[in-house]
Amino acid sequence: MTALFGYQKRDSYFHRLTARAKLLGLIFLTVAGMLSFDARFLVLLTVCAAFALYRSRIRWAEIAWIVWLTIFFAILNLVLIYVFAPQYGVKLFADKTVLLGTGHYALTSQQLFYELLVLLKYAFSLPLTLVFLLTTQPSQLAAGLNRLGVPYQIAYAFSLTLRYLPTIQTEFAMTKKVQEARGYTLGADSSWPNRLLATSRLLLSLVFATLEKVEVISQAMALRRFGKGKRRSWYHAQHMGQQDWLFLLGTIVLLLLSIFLCQQNGGRFWNPFS
Amino acid sequence: MKKRTLATRDVVAVGLGAAVFLILFKLIAIPTGLPNTQVNVAQSWLSLVSIIFSPVVGALVAIIGHSLNDALSYGSVWWSWVIADGLYAFVFGWLVKGARLNKGRLSWKKIIWFNLSQLVANLLAWVVLAPSLDIWIYAEPANKVYLQGALSTVVNVLSTAIIGTLLLKLYVNGRGQDRVLREEDE
């Protein structure tokens, strides 16, 4: 299986920002981008996100696969939208300029513009998420989540997930091989009932192995008095510096701009056709 | 013991449960040809976690596991479906709470209740909530998202009915003596 990609230790502007600032910034920008259907704003946001990706010193080879995958899904989604609602843009923008063809599937500039908006939504969010994922150390993220008001039990559960992903992945691969050795194969060459039984058996061993781990880990944590206090300290806790506040200020300005544009346009859409 | 915060065991269950959920989501998924829509074994795992632990644990497993999976495999999180998945686990867990499915023998009555509950929870999550959020957040055309929702419902209901039921049966049968100490925590 392809390895899960994640944090890369390097030195860049985004690596130096605290996890808390990056998380909050990501939330602000995502909300700003989700809220707005103003093409001008989405282009601005995409440019900012692309610049962030460039500045974060992430190598193309590390993200190429995921970028192509996203492009594939984005195109698939655009095609589907066209298949199911070819005149959706006409309805949204209350105007119809036919470019090509006639009838229900006639290509209109309004539809093209709407599909461009959908594409821009993918275009801005992908670089942002990539920068966040590849420059944020998981333990710092858990600490940051807690500092943002998420209960520390949930922040700790989140860091447990990241910690146990590789372990469970290895265990999964091993269990699969053991089951295959016993004749329960998941591959395309076995019959459907056999595959279903194999899947259930594989799941079952994962269930029991996981339940056992839950017992052991929770007892170890109980012995260390986990959950007794109202707060906990974090080994990877960070303090917000000047850079962090400046970064946050920038993202807040973009969020406010998004809200301002919604008011200005009298709704979430900006209509260039009226 | 404590009412407002999660018990330590639940914290660990959420952490590990989400990790297993993510691995299953990534490794055993049979695509149906529509984006965001696949036959998912992870859904059966989610149902079992909701039964063994609690609806809240199930919902957290779904939210952490699903959003992390989206971020790690697609680079962006499709929030409407993450929230819907969380709702599924919570509603399902809440519906089966009284039935004590993981205690004692698994009768036909319990199996029927299990499947009725997953049907209701799936309908709520994928026919009602997910498409509505898609329209509200992403302004997607209604007929497209409702079709996606309906298709996921069919796929999820069927896969949970087959794999989920089989898993529950095997779990109840295979549970050994090691669960004697469990009663004290509850």
JSON list of C-alpha atoms in Angstrom, two decimals, chain B:
[
{"chain": "B", "resi": 1, "resn": "MET", "atom": "CA", "xyz": [-18.48, 7.79, 37.13]},
{"chain": "B", "resi": 2, "resn": "LYS", "atom": "CA", "xyz": [-18.01, 11.05, 35.27]},
{"chain": "B", "resi": 3, "resn": "LYS", "atom": "CA", "xyz": [-20.85, 12.52, 33.32]},
{"chain": "B", "resi": 4, "resn": "ARG", "atom": "CA", "xyz": [-19.51, 15.33, 31.20]},
{"chain": "B", "resi": 5, "resn": "THR", "atom": "CA", "xyz": [-16.12, 14.13, 29.98]},
{"chain": "B", "resi": 6, "resn": "LEU", "atom": "CA", "xyz": [-15.23, 10.94, 28.18]},
{"chain": "B", "resi": 7, "resn": "ALA", "atom": "CA", "xyz": [-13.96, 8.01, 30.25]},
{"chain": "B", "resi": 8, "resn": "THR", "atom": "CA", "xyz": [-10.34, 7.04, 29.62]},
{"chain": "B", "resi": 9, "resn": "ARG", "atom": "CA", "xyz": [-11.40, 3.84, 27.91]},
{"chain": "B", "resi": 10, "resn": "ASP", "atom": "CA", "xyz": [-13.65, 5.80, 25.55]},
{"chain": "B", "resi": 11, "resn": "VAL", "atom": "CA", "xyz": [-10.81, 8.19, 24.72]},
{"chain": "B", "resi": 12, "resn": "VAL", "atom": "CA", "xyz": [-8.62, 5.27, 23.68]},
{"chain": "B", "resi": 13, "resn": "ALA", "atom": "CA", "xyz": [-11.52, 3.65, 21.84]},
{"chain": "B", "resi": 14, "resn": "VAL", "atom": "CA", "xyz": [-12.02, 6.84, 19.82]},
{"chain": "B", "resi": 15, "resn": "GLY", "atom": "CA", "xyz": [-8.32, 7.09, 19.01]},
{"chain": "B", "resi": 16, "resn": "LEU", "atom": "CA", "xyz": [-7.83, 3.50, 17.92]},
{"chain": "B", "resi": 17, "resn": "GLY", "atom": "CA", "xyz": [-11.30, 3.19, 16.44]},
{"chain": "B", "resi": 18, "resn": "ALA", "atom": "CA", "xyz": [-10.65, 6.13, 14.15]},
{"chain": "B", "resi": 19, "resn": "ALA", "atom": "CA", "xyz": [-7.32, 4.64, 13.07]},
{"chain": "B", "resi": 20, "resn": "VAL", "atom": "CA", "xyz": [-8.98, 1.31, 12.15]},
{"chain": "B", "resi": 21, "resn": "PHE", "atom": "CA", "xyz": [-11.80, 3.19, 10.43]},
{"chain": "B", "resi": 22, "resn": "LEU", "atom": "CA", "xyz": [-9.30, 5.09, 8.31]},
{"chain": "B", "resi": 23, "resn": "ILE", "atom": "CA", "xyz": [-7.34, 1.98, 7.35]},
{"chain": "B", "resi": 24, "resn": "LEU", "atom": "CA", "xyz": [-10.54, 0.16, 6.37]},
{"chain": "B", "resi": 25, "resn": "PHE", "atom": "CA", "xyz": [-11.77, 3.19, 4.46]},
{"chain": "B", "resi": 26, "resn": "LYS", "atom": "CA", "xyz": [-8.55, 3.30, 2.47]},
{"chain": "B", "resi": 27, "resn": "LEU", "atom": "CA", "xyz": [-7.84, -0.36, 2.00]},
{"chain": "B", "resi": 28, "resn": "ILE", "atom": "CA", "xyz": [-11.14, -2.14, 1.51]},
{"chain": "B", "resi": 29, "resn": "ALA", "atom": "CA", "xyz": [-13.41, 0.07, -0.55]},
{"chain": "B", "resi": 30, "resn": "ILE", "atom": "CA", "xyz": [-15.11, -0.97, -3.73]},
{"chain": "B", "resi": 31, "resn": "PRO", "atom": "CA", "xyz": [-15.88, 2.09, -5.90]},
{"chain": "B", "resi": 32, "resn": "THR", "atom": "CA", "xyz": [-19.31, 2.38, -7.51]},
{"chain": "B", "resi": 33, "resn": "GLY", "atom": "CA", "xyz": [-18.20, 4.80, -10.22]},
{"chain": "B", "resi": 34, "resn": "LEU", "atom": "CA", "xyz": [-19.59, 7.98, -8.69]},
{"chain": "B", "resi": 35, "resn": "PRO", "atom": "CA", "xyz": [-17.25, 10.26, -6.73]},
{"chain": "B", "resi": 36, "resn": "ASN", "atom": "CA", "xyz": [-17.65, 10.06, -2.97]},
{"chain": "B", "resi": 37, "resn": "THR", "atom": "CA", "xyz": [-19.71, 6.90, -3.30]},
{"chain": "B", "resi": 38, "resn": "GLN", "atom": "CA", "xyz": [-18.23, 3.50, -2.51]},
{"chain": "B", "resi": 39, "resn": "VAL", "atom": "CA", "xyz": [-19.06, 0.19, -0.89]},
{"chain": "B", "resi": 40, "resn": "ASN", "atom": "CA", "xyz": [-17.62, 0.62, 2.52]},
{"chain": "B", "resi": 41, "resn": "VAL", "atom": "CA", "xyz": [-16.54, -1.92, 5.04]},
{"chain": "B", "resi": 42, "resn": "ALA", "atom": "CA", "xyz": [-15.62, 0.90, 7.40]},
{"chain": "B", "resi": 43, "resn": "GLN", "atom": "CA", "xyz": [-19.35, 1.51, 7.93]},
{"chain": "B", "resi": 44, "resn": "SER", "atom": "CA", "xyz": [-19.73, -1.93, 9.51]},
{"chain": "B", "resi": 45, "resn": "TRP", "atom": "CA", "xyz": [-16.81, -1.25, 11.83]},
{"chain": "B", "resi": 46, "resn": "LEU", "atom": "CA", "xyz": [-18.42, 2.06, 12.77]},
{"chain": "B", "resi": 47, "resn": "SER", "atom": "CA", "xyz": [-21.69, 0.31, 13.59]},
{"chain": "B", "resi": 48, "resn": "LEU", "atom": "CA", "xyz": [-19.91, -2.21, 15.81]},
{"chain": "B", "resi": 49, "resn": "VAL", "atom": "CA", "xyz": [-17.98, 0.53, 17.65]},
{"chain": "B", "resi": 50, "resn": "SER", "atom": "CA", "xyz": [-21.27, 2.35, 18.31]},
{"chain": "B", "resi": 51, "resn": "ILE", "atom": "CA", "xyz": [-22.69, -0.86, 19.78]},
{"chain": "B", "resi": 52, "resn": "ILE", "atom": "CA", "xyz": [-19.68, -1.88, 21.90]},
{"chain": "B", "resi": 53, "resn": "PHE", "atom": "CA", "xyz": [-18.85, 1.58, 23.24]},
{"chain": "B", "resi": 54, "resn": "SER", "atom": "CA", "xyz": [-21.38, 4.38, 22.89]},
{"chain": "B", "resi": 55, "resn": "PRO", "atom": "CA", "xyz": [-23.08, 6.60, 20.30]},
{"chain": "B", "resi": 56, "resn": "VAL", "atom": "CA", "xyz": [-20.74, 9.46, 21.21]},
{"chain": "B", "resi": 57, "resn": "VAL", "atom": "CA", "xyz": [-17.65, 7.28, 20.70]},
{"chain": "B", "resi": 58, "resn": "GLY", "atom": "CA", "xyz": [-19.08, 6.16, 17.35]},
{"chain": "B", "resi": 59, "resn": "ALA", "atom": "CA", "xyz": [-19.72, 9.72, 16.23]},
{"chain": "B", "resi": 60, "resn": "LEU", "atom": "CA", "xyz": [-16.21, 10.86, 17.21]},
{"chain": "B", "resi": 61, "resn": "VAL", "atom": "CA", "xyz": [-14.65, 7.85, 15.44]},
{"chain": "B", "resi": 62, "resn": "ALA", "atom": "CA", "xyz": [-16.58, 8.77, 12.30]},
{"chain": "B", "resi": 63, "resn": "ILE", "atom": "CA", "xyz": [-15.71, 12.46, 12.42]},
{"chain": "B", "resi": 64, "resn": "ILE", "atom": "CA", "xyz": [-11.99, 12.02, 13.18]},
{"chain": "B", "resi": 65, "resn": "GLY", "atom": "CA", "xyz": [-11.57, 9.00, 10.90]},
{"chain": "B", "resi": 66, "resn": "HIS", "atom": "CA", "xyz": [-13.51, 10.37, 7.96]},
{"chain": "B", "resi": 67, "resn": "SER", "atom": "CA", "xyz": [-12.00, 13.87, 7.97]},
{"chain": "B", "resi": 68, "resn": "LEU", "atom": "CA", "xyz": [-8.47, 12.53, 8.42]},
{"chain": "B", "resi": 69, "resn": "ASN", "atom": "CA", "xyz": [-9.03, 10.05, 5.60]},
{"chain": "B", "resi": 70, "resn": "ASP", "atom": "CA", "xyz": [-10.34, 12.78, 3.30]},
{"chain": "B", "resi": 71, "resn": "ALA", "atom": "CA", "xyz": [-7.38, 15.02, 4.11]},
{"chain": "B", "resi": 72, "resn": "LEU", "atom": "CA", "xyz": [-4.80, 12.26, 3.72]},
{"chain": "B", "resi": 73, "resn": "SER", "atom": "CA", "xyz": [-6.16, 10.71, 0.55]},
{"chain": "B", "resi": 74, "resn": "TYR", "atom": "CA", "xyz": [-7.85, 13.57, -1.32]},
{"chain": "B", "resi": 75, "resn": "GLY", "atom": "CA", "xyz": [-6.13, 16.65, 0.09]},
{"chain": "B", "resi": 76, "resn": "SER", "atom": "CA", "xyz": [-9.38, 18.32, 1.03]},
{"chain": "B", "resi": 77, "resn": "VAL", "atom": "CA", "xyz": [-12.13, 17.48, 3.46]},
{"chain": "B", "resi": 78, "resn": "TRP", "atom": "CA", "xyz": [-15.70, 17.13, 2.22]},
{"chain": "B", "resi": 79, "resn": "TRP", "atom": "CA", "xyz": [-17.32, 18.38, 5.41]},
{"chain": "B", "resi": 80, "resn": "SER", "atom": "CA", "xyz": [-20.93, 17.65, 4.56]},
{"chain": "B", "resi": 81, "resn": "TRP", "atom": "CA", "xyz": [-20.18, 13.90, 4.33]},
{"chain": "B", "resi": 82, "resn": "VAL", "atom": "CA", "xyz": [-18.01, 13.91, 7.44]},
{"chain": "B", "resi": 83, "resn": "ILE", "atom": "CA", "xyz": [-20.84, 15.40, 9.46]},
{"chain": "B", "resi": 84, "resn": "ALA", "atom": "CA", "xyz": [-23.34, 12.96, 7.93]},
{"chain": "B", "resi": 85, "resn": "ASP", "atom": "CA", "xyz": [-21.11, 10.04, 8.88]},
{"chain": "B", "resi": 86, "resn": "GLY", "atom": "CA", "xyz": [-20.93, 11.31, 12.47]},
{"chain": "B", "resi": 87, "resn": "LEU", "atom": "CA", "xyz": [-24.71, 11.62, 12.55]},
{"chain": "B", "resi": 88, "resn": "TYR", "atom": "CA", "xyz": [-25.09, 8.06, 11.24]},
{"chain": "B", "resi": 89, "resn": "ALA", "atom": "CA", "xyz": [-22.96, 6.63, 14.05]},
{"chain": "B", "resi": 90, "resn": "PHE", "atom": "CA", "xyz": [-24.74, 8.67, 16.69]},
{"chain": "B", "resi": 91, "resn": "VAL", "atom": "CA", "xyz": [-28.29, 7.93, 15.55]},
{"chain": "B", "resi": 92, "resn": "PHE", "atom": "CA", "xyz": [-27.55, 4.25, 15.01]},
{"chain": "B", "resi": 93, "resn": "GLY", "atom": "CA", "xyz": [-25.81, 3.93, 18.38]},
{"chain": "B", "resi": 94, "resn": "TRP", "atom": "CA", "xyz": [-28.67, 5.68, 20.09]},
{"chain": "B", "resi": 95, "resn": "LEU", "atom": "CA", "xyz": [-31.28, 3.44, 18.46]},
{"chain": "B", "resi": 96, "resn": "VAL", "atom": "CA", "xyz": [-29.55, 0.19, 19.42]},
{"chain": "B", "resi": 97, "resn": "LYS", "atom": "CA", "xyz": [-28.52, 1.32, 22.88]},
{"chain": "B", "resi": 98, "resn": "GLY", "atom": "CA", "xyz": [-31.44, -0.34, 24.67]},
{"chain": "B", "resi": 99, "resn": "ALA", "atom": "CA", "xyz": [-31.21, -3.59, 22.69]},
{"chain": "B", "resi": 100, "resn": "ARG", "atom": "CA", "xyz": [-27.91, -4.71, 24.27]},
{"chain": "B", "resi": 101, "resn": "LEU", "atom": "CA", "xyz": [-26.90, -6.35, 21.01]},
{"chain": "B", "resi": 102, "resn": "ASN", "atom": "CA", "xyz": [-23.44, -7.32, 22.25]},
{"chain": "B", "resi": 103, "resn": "LYS", "atom": "CA", "xyz": [-24.73, -9.01, 25.41]},
{"chain": "B", "resi": 104, "resn": "GLY", "atom": "CA", "xyz": [-25.93, -12.60, 25.52]},
{"chain": "B", "resi": 105, "resn": "ARG", "atom": "CA", "xyz": [-27.14, -14.54, 22.50]},
{"chain": "B", "resi": 106, "resn": "LEU", "atom": "CA", "xyz": [-27.89, -12.82, 19.22]},
{"chain": "B", "resi": 107, "resn": "SER", "atom": "CA", "xyz": [-31.54, -13.63, 18.51]},
{"chain": "B", "resi": 108, "resn": "TRP", "atom": "CA", "xyz": [-33.38, -12.98, 15.24]},
{"chain": "B", "resi": 109, "resn": "LYS", "atom": "CA", "xyz": [-35.23, -10.17, 16.96]},
{"chain": "B", "resi": 110, "resn": "LYS", "atom": "CA", "xyz": [-31.92, -8.46, 17.70]},
{"chain": "B", "resi": 111, "resn": "ILE", "atom": "CA", "xyz": [-30.69, -8.95, 14.15]},
{"chain": "B", "resi": 112, "resn": "ILE", "atom": "CA", "xyz": [-33.85, -7.37, 12.78]},
{"chain": "B", "resi": 113, "resn": "TRP", "atom": "CA", "xyz": [-33.56, -4.46, 15.22]},
{"chain": "B", "resi": 114, "resn": "PHE", "atom": "CA", "xyz": [-29.92, -3.98, 14.22]},
{"chain": "B", "resi": 115, "resn": "ASN", "atom": "CA", "xyz": [-30.87, -3.76, 10.55]},
{"chain": "B", "resi": 116, "resn": "LEU", "atom": "CA", "xyz": [-33.91, -1.54, 11.08]},
{"chain": "B", "resi": 117, "resn": "SER", "atom": "CA", "xyz": [-31.76, 0.86, 13.08]},
{"chain": "B", "resi": 118, "resn": "GLN", "atom": "CA", "xyz": [-29.01, 1.00, 10.49]},
{"chain": "B", "resi": 119, "resn": "LEU", "atom": "CA", "xyz": [-31.62, 1.58, 7.78]},
{"chain": "B", "resi": 120, "resn": "VAL", "atom": "CA", "xyz": [-33.14, 4.52, 9.65]},
{"chain": "B", "resi": 121, "resn": "ALA", "atom": "CA", "xyz": [-29.75, 6.01, 10.53]},
{"chain": "B", "resi": 122, "resn": "ASN", "atom": "CA", "xyz": [-28.46, 5.61, 6.97]},
{"chain": "B", "resi": 123, "resn": "LEU", "atom": "CA", "xyz": [-31.58, 7.25, 5.53]},
{"chain": "B", "resi": 124, "resn": "LEU", "atom": "CA", "xyz": [-31.26, 10.18, 7.92]},
{"chain": "B", "resi": 125, "resn": "ALA", "atom": "CA", "xyz": [-27.57, 10.65, 7.22]},
{"chain": "B", "resi": 126, "resn": "TRP", "atom": "CA", "xyz": [-27.36, 10.11, 3.46]},
{"chain": "B", "resi": 127, "resn": "VAL", "atom": "CA", "xyz": [-30.80, 10.99, 2.09]},
{"chain": "B", "resi": 128, "resn": "VAL", "atom": "CA", "xyz": [-31.62, 13.87, 4.43]},
{"chain": "B", "resi": 129, "resn": "LEU", "atom": "CA", "xyz": [-28.49, 15.42, 5.89]},
{"chain": "B", "resi": 130, "resn": "ALA", "atom": "CA", "xyz": [-25.64, 14.93, 3.40]},
{"chain": "B", "resi": 131, "resn": "PRO", "atom": "CA", "xyz": [-27.43, 16.23, 0.28]},
{"chain": "B", "resi": 132, "resn": "SER", "atom": "CA", "xyz": [-28.92, 19.16, 2.19]},
{"chain": "B", "resi": 133, "resn": "LEU", "atom": "CA", "xyz": [-25.48, 20.15, 3.45]},
{"chain": "B", "resi": 134, "resn": "ASP", "atom": "CA", "xyz": [-24.06, 19.71, -0.07]},
{"chain": "B", "resi": 135, "resn": "ILE", "atom": "CA", "xyz": [-26.62, 22.14, -1.43]},
{"chain": "B", "resi": 136, "resn": "TRP", "atom": "CA", "xyz": [-26.21, 24.56, 1.45]},
{"chain": "B", "resi": 137, "resn": "ILE", "atom": "CA", "xyz": [-22.39, 24.57, 1.69]},
{"chain": "B", "resi": 138, "resn": "TYR", "atom": "CA", "xyz": [-21.31, 23.74, -1.85]},
{"chain": "B", "resi": 139, "resn": "ALA", "atom": "CA", "xyz": [-24.38, 24.94, -3.84]},
{"chain": "B", "resi": 140, "resn": "GLU", "atom": "CA", "xyz": [-24.43, 21.77, -5.91]},
{"chain": "B", "resi": 141, "resn": "PRO", "atom": "CA", "xyz": [-27.42, 20.88, -8.15]},
{"chain": "B", "resi": 142, "resn": "ALA", "atom": "CA", "xyz": [-30.12, 19.12, -6.13]},
{"chain": "B", "resi": 143, "resn": "ASN", "atom": "CA", "xyz": [-30.82, 16.16, -8.41]},
{"chain": "B", "resi": 144, "resn": "LYS", "atom": "CA", "xyz": [-27.11, 15.23, -8.52]},
{"chain": "B", "resi": 145, "resn": "VAL", "atom": "CA", "xyz": [-26.56, 15.25, -4.75]},
{"chain": "B", "resi": 146, "resn": "TYR", "atom": "CA", "xyz": [-29.83, 13.45, -4.04]},
{"chain": "B", "resi": 147, "resn": "LEU", "atom": "CA", "xyz": [-28.87, 10.72, -6.47]},
{"chain": "B", "resi": 148, "resn": "GLN", "atom": "CA", "xyz": [-25.44, 10.42, -4.83]},
{"chain": "B", "resi": 149, "resn": "GLY", "atom": "CA", "xyz": [-27.14, 10.32, -1.44]},
{"chain": "B", "resi": 150, "resn": "ALA", "atom": "CA", "xyz": [-29.64, 7.68, -2.52]},
{"chain": "B", "resi": 151, "resn": "LEU", "atom": "CA", "xyz": [-26.91, 5.54, -4.05]},
{"chain": "B", "resi": 152, "resn": "SER", "atom": "CA", "xyz": [-24.75, 5.73, -0.91]},
{"chain": "B", "resi": 153, "resn": "THR", "atom": "CA", "xyz": [-27.77, 4.82, 1.19]},
{"chain": "B", "resi": 154, "resn": "VAL", "atom": "CA", "xyz": [-28.43, 1.69, -0.85]},
{"chain": "B", "resi": 155, "resn": "VAL", "atom": "CA", "xyz": [-24.75, 0.72, -0.82]},
{"chain": "B", "resi": 156, "resn": "ASN", "atom": "CA", "xyz": [-24.31, 1.40, 2.91]},
{"chain": "B", "resi": 157, "resn": "VAL", "atom": "CA", "xyz": [-27.52, -0.33, 3.94]},
{"chain": "B", "resi": 158, "resn": "LEU", "atom": "CA", "xyz": [-26.65, -3.41, 1.90]},
{"chain": "B", "resi": 159, "resn": "SER", "atom": "CA", "xyz": [-23.03, -3.63, 3.03]},
{"chain": "B", "resi": 160, "resn": "THR", "atom": "CA", "xyz": [-24.00, -3.13, 6.69]},
{"chain": "B", "resi": 161, "resn": "ALA", "atom": "CA", "xyz": [-26.82, -5.66, 6.35]},
{"chain": "B", "resi": 162, "resn": "ILE", "atom": "CA", "xyz": [-24.43, -8.29, 5.02]},
{"chain": "B", "resi": 163, "resn": "ILE", "atom": "CA", "xyz": [-20.98, -7.57, 6.45]},
{"chain": "B", "resi": 164, "resn": "GLY", "atom": "CA", "xyz": [-22.21, -5.74, 9.55]},
{"chain": "B", "resi": 165, "resn": "THR", "atom": "CA", "xyz": [-24.64, -8.48, 10.57]},
{"chain": "B", "resi": 166, "resn": "LEU", "atom": "CA", "xyz": [-22.05, -11.19, 9.87]},
{"chain": "B", "resi": 167, "resn": "LEU", "atom": "CA", "xyz": [-19.47, -9.28, 11.89]},
{"chain": "B", "resi": 168, "resn": "LEU", "atom": "CA", "xyz": [-21.84, -8.79, 14.81]},
{"chain": "B", "resi": 169, "resn": "LYS", "atom": "CA", "xyz": [-22.71, -12.50, 14.78]},
{"chain": "B", "resi": 170, "resn": "LEU", "atom": "CA", "xyz": [-19.05, -13.52, 14.71]},
{"chain": "B", "resi": 171, "resn": "TYR", "atom": "CA", "xyz": [-18.26, -10.99, 17.43]},
{"chain": "B", "resi": 172, "resn": "VAL", "atom": "CA", "xyz": [-20.98, -12.23, 19.77]},
{"chain": "B", "resi": 173, "resn": "ASN", "atom": "CA", "xyz": [-19.99, -15.87, 19.16]},
{"chain": "B", "resi": 174, "resn": "GLY", "atom": "CA", "xyz": [-16.27, -15.27, 19.45]},
{"chain": "B", "resi": 175, "resn": "ARG", "atom": "CA", "xyz": [-16.31, -13.19, 22.59]},
{"chain": "B", "resi": 176, "resn": "GLY", "atom": "CA", "xyz": [-14.41, -15.15, 25.19]},
{"chain": "B", "resi": 177, "resn": "GLN", "atom": "CA", "xyz": [-14.17, -15.12, 28.96]},
{"chain": "B", "resi": 178, "resn": "ASP", "atom": "CA", "xyz": [-12.00, -12.02, 28.99]},
{"chain": "B", "resi": 179, "resn": "ARG", "atom": "CA", "xyz": [-15.02, -9.74, 29.15]},
{"chain": "B", "resi": 180, "resn": "VAL", "atom": "CA", "xyz": [-15.85, -10.57, 32.76]},
{"chain": "B", "resi": 181, "resn": "LEU", "atom": "CA", "xyz": [-14.16, -7.47, 34.14]},
{"chain": "B", "resi": 182, "resn": "ARG", "atom": "CA", "xyz": [-16.03, -5.25, 31.70]},
{"chain": "B", "resi": 183, "resn": "GLU", "atom": "CA", "xyz": [-19.14, -4.84, 33.86]},
{"chain": "B", "resi": 184, "resn": "GLU", "atom": "CA", "xyz": [-17.40, -2.64, 36.43]},
{"chain": "B", "resi": 185, "resn": "ASP", "atom": "CA", "xyz": [-16.78, 0.20, 34.01]},
{"chain": "B", "resi": 186, "resn": "GLU", "atom": "CA", "xyz": [-20.40, 0.67, 33.16]}
]
